[in-house]
Short mmCIF file of C-alpha atoms in Angstrom, two decimals:
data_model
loop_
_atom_site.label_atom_id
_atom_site.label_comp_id
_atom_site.label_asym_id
_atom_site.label_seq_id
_atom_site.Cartn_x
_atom_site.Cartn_y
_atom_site.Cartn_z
CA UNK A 157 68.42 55.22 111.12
CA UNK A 158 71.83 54.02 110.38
CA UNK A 159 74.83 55.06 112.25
CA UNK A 160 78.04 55.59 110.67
CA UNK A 161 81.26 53.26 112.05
CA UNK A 162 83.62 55.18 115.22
CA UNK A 163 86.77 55.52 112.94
CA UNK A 164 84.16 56.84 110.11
CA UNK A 165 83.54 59.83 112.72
CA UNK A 166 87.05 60.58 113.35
CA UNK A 167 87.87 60.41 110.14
CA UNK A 168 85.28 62.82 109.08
CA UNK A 169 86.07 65.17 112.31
CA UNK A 170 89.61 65.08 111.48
CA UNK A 171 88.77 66.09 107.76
CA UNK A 172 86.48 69.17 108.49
CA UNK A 173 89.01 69.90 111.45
CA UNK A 174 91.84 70.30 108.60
CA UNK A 175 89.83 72.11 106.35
CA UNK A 176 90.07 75.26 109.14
CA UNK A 177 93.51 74.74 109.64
CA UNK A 178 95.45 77.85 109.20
CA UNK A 179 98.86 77.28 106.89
CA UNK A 180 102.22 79.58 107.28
CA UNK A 181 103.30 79.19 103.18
CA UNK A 182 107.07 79.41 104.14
CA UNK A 183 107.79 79.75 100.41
CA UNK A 184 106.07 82.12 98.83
CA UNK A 185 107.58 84.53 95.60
CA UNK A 186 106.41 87.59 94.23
CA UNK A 187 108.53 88.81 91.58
CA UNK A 188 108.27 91.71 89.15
CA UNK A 189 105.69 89.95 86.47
CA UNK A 190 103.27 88.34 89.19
CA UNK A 191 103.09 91.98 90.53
CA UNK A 192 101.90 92.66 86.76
CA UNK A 193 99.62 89.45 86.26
CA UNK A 194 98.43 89.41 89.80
CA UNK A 195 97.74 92.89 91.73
CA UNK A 196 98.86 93.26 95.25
CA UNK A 197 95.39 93.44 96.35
CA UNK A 198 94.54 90.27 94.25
CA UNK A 199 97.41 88.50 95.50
CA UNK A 200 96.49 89.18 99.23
CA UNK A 201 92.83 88.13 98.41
CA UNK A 202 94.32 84.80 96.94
CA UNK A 203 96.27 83.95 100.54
CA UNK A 204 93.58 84.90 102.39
CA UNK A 205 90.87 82.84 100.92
CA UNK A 206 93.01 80.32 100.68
CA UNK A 207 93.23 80.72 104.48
CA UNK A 208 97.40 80.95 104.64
CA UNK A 209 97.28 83.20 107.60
CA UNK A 210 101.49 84.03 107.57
CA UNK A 211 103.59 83.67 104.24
CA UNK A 212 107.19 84.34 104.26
CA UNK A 213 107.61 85.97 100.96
CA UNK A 214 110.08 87.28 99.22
CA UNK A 215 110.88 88.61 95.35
CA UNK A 216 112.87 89.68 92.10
CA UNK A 217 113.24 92.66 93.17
CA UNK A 218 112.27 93.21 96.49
CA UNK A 219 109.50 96.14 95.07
CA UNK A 220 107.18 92.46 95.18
CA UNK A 221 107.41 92.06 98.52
CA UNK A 222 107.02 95.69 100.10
CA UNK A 223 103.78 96.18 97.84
CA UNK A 224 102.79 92.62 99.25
CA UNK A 225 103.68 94.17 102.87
CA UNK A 226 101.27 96.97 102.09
CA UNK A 227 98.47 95.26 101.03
CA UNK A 228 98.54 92.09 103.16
CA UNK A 229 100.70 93.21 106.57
CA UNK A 230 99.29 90.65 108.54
CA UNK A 231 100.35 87.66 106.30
CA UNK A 232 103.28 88.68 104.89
CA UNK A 233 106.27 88.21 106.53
CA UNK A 234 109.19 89.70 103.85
CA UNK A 235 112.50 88.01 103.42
CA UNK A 236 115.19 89.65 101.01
CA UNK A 237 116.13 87.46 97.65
CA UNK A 238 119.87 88.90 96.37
CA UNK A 239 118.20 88.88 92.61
CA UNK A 240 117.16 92.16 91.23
CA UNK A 241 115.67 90.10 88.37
CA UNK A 242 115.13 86.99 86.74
CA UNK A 243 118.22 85.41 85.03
CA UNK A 244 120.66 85.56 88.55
CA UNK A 245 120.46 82.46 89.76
CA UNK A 246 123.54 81.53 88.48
CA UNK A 247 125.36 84.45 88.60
CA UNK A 248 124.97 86.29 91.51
CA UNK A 249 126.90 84.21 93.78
CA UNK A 250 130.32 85.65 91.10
CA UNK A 251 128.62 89.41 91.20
CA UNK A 252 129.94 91.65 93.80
CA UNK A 253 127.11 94.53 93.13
CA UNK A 254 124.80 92.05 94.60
CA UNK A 255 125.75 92.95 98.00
CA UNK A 256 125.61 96.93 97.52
CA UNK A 257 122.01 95.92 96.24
CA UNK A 258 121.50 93.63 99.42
CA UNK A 259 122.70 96.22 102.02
CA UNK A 260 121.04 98.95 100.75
CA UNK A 261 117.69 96.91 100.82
CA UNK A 262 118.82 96.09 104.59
CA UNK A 263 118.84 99.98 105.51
CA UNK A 264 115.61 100.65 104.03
CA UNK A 265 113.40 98.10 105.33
CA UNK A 266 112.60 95.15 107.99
CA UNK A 267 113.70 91.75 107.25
CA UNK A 268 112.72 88.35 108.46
CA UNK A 269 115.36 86.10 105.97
CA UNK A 270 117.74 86.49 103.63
CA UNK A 271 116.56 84.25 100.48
CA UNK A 272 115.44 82.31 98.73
CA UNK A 273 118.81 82.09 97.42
CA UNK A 274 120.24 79.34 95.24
CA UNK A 275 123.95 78.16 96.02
CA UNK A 276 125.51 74.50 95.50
CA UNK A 277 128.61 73.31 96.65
CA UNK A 278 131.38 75.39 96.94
CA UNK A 279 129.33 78.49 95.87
CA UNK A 280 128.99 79.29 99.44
CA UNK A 281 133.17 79.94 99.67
CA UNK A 282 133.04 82.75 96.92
CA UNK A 283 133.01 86.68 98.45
CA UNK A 284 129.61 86.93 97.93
CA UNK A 285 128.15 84.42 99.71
CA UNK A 286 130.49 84.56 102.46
CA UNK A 287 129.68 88.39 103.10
CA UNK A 288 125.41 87.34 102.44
CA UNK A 289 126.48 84.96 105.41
CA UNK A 290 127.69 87.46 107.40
CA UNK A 291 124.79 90.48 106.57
CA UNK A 292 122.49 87.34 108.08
CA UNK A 293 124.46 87.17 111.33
CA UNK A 294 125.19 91.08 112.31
CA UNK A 295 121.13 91.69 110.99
CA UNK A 296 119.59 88.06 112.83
CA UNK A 297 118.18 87.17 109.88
CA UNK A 298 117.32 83.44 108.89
CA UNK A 299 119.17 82.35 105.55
CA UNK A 300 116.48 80.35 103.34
CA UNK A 301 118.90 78.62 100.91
CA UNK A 302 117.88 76.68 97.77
CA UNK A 303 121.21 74.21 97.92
CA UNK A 304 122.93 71.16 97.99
CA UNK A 305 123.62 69.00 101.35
CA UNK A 306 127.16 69.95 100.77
CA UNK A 307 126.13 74.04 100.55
CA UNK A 308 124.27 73.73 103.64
CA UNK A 309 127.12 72.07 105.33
CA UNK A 310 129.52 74.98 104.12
CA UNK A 311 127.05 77.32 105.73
CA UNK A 312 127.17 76.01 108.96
CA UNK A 313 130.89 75.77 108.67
CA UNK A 314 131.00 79.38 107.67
CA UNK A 315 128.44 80.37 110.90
CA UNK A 316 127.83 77.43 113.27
CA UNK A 317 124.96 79.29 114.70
CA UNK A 318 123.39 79.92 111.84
CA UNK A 319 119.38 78.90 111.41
CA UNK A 320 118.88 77.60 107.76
CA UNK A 321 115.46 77.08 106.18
CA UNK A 322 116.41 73.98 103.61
CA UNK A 323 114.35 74.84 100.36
CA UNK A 324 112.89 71.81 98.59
CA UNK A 325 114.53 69.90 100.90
CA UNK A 326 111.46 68.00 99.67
CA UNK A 327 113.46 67.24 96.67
CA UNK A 328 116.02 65.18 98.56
CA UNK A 329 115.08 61.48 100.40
CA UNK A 330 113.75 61.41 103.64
CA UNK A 331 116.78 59.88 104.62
CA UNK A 332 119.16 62.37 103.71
CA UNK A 333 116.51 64.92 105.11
CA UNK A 334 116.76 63.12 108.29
CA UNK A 335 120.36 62.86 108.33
CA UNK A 336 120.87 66.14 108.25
CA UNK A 337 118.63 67.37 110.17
CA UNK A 338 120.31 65.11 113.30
CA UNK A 339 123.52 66.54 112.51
CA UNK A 340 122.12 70.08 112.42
CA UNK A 341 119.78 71.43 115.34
CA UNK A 342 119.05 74.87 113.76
CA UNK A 343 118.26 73.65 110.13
CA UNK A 344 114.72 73.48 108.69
CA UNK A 345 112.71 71.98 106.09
CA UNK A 346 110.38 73.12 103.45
CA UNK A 347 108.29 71.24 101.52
CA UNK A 348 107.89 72.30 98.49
CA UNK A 349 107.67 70.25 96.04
CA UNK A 350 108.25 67.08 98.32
CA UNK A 351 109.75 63.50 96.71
CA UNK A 352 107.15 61.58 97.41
CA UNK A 353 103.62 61.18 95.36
CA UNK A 354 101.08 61.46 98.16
CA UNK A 355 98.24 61.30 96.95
CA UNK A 356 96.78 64.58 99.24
CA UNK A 357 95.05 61.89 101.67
CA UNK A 358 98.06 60.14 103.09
CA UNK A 359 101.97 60.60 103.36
CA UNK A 360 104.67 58.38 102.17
CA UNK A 361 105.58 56.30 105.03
CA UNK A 362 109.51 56.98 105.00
CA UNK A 363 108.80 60.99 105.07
CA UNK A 364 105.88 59.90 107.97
CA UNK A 365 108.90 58.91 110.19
CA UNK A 366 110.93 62.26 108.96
CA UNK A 367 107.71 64.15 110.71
CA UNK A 368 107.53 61.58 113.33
CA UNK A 369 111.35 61.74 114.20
CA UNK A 370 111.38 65.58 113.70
CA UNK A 371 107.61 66.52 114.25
CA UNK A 372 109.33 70.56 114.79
CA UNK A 373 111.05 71.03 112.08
CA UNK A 374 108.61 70.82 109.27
CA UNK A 375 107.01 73.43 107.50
CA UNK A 376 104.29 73.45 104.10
CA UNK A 377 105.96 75.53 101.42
CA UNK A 378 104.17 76.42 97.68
CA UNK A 379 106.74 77.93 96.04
CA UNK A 380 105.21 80.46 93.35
CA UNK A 381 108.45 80.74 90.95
CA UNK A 382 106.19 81.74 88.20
CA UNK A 383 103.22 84.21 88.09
CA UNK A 384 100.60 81.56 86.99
CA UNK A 385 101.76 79.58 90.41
CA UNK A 386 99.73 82.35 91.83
CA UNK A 387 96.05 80.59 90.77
CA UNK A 388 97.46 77.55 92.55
CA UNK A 389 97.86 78.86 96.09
CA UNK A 390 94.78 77.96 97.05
CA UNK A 391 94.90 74.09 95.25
CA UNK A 392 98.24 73.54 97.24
CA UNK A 393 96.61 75.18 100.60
CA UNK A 394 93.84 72.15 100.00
CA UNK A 395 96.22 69.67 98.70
CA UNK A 396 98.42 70.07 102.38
CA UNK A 397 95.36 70.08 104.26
CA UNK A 398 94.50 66.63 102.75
CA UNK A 399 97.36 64.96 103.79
CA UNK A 400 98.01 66.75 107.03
CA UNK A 401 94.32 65.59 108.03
CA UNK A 402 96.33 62.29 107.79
CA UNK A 403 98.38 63.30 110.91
CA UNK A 404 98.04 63.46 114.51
CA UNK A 405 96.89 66.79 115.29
CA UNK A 406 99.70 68.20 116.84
CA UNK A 407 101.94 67.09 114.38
CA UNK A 408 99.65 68.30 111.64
CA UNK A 409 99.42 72.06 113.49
CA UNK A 410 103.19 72.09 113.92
CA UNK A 411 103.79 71.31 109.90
CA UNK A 412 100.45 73.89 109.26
CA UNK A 413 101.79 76.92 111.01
CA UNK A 414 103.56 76.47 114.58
CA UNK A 415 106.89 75.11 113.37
CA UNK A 416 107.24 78.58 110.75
CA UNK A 417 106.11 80.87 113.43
CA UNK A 418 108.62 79.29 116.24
CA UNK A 419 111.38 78.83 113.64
CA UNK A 420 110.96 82.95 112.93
CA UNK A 421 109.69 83.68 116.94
CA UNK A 422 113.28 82.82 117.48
CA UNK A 423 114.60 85.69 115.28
CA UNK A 424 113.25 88.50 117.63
#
């Protein structure tokens, strides 16, 4: 009978440890054609047997989210996007309807985030953005911005206390994720769509000592900006699993789920 090497065992105890490792998808969409190419009750089947236990979702228009709320009230948690359809991006920031759109959501329903919203630069000085900021701080709500270094900064300088969930921060360098991340104790990370190419078995070793240096402020993000992203929920869930078997476990169970749930424990 042959016996297979110690670190052989780990490894394999490690994998099929990871494999039941529940995920919080902190970046998770649900606009107005996924609700048409994927049903509610499809789309909550999808996150659960892809075993992401929490999702914090939100959609163009909000109708997404509330009909994901309905049919999946134990994983979703909603967050309100500012676009009332596709095509906003770029404009809503200049649109002052956007907020009567925004506050009206606000009275209706429960909120865990205001976002994902995209602003660069000096977008976050224009009326709009500047009253988003302040909807965020008189309703406790985390801002999940899709922005710049330089827009984040202009948040913080708008509301020092603010607590900012950095979308595809991924897409910046470790360095400059680390950076600011030092320089701001209430910022967060997703990683959607991170820089490096990891192979789903291992982790670049400059974003390695990002997690390492900042093992709490890390969080797994898919980011399903188009309806077909939908049938890769459960690819990505399995893709993060892979390389966060490559972890320690506590660092892997913070990035899995624990650092979402704190980062949005805090809003209560």
């Amino acid at each position: 009978m042959k016996f297979l090497p110690f670190v052989l065992l780990v490894a394999f105890a490690g994998q099929a440890q990871a494999q039941d490792l529940p995920l919080f998808d902190a970046h998770i969409h649900y606009s107005h054609d996924a609700v048409i190419q994927v049903p509610p009750e499809q789309a909550a089947k999808i996150l659960r047997e892809a075993g992401v236990t929490k999702a914090l979702v939100s959609s163009s228009d909000d109708d997404g989210t509330q009909k994901l709320v309905a049919a999946a009230p134990e994983i979703v948690v909603p967050a309100l996007r500012p676009y009332r359809r596709r095509g906003e991006i770029g404009s809503w920031m200049h649109d002052p309807t956007v907020i009567d759109y925004v506050e009206g959501r606000l009275a209706r329903f429960e909120y865990k985030a205001l976002g994902e919203f995209h602003a660069f630069g000096d977008d976050i000085e224009t009326p709009v953005l500047q009253r988003m900021i302040a909807l965020a701080k008189q309703h406790n709500l985390l801002l999940h911005a899709h922005s710049d270094a330089d827009a984040v900064e202009r948040i913080f300088k708008t509301w020092p206390d603010a607590r900012v969930l950095w979308a595809h921060s991924g897409f910046d360098s470790p360095g400059k994720v680390r950076d600011m991340l030092r320089r701001h104790k209430q910022l967060w990370s997703d990683l959607a769509f991170r820089s490096d190419h990891a192979s789903g078995k291992q982790v670049d070793e400059q974003w390695l000592a990002a997690f390492e240096e900042f093992p709490d402020r890390f969080m797994i993000g898919t980011d399903t900006f188009a309806p077909e992203r939908w049938y890769y929920i459960k690819d990505h869930a399995d893709y993060s699993r892979g390389w966060l078997a490559s972890l320690p476990k506590p660092l892997a169970e913070n990035i899995a789920y624990k650092n979402a749930e704190k980062m949005l424990g805090l809003l209560n």
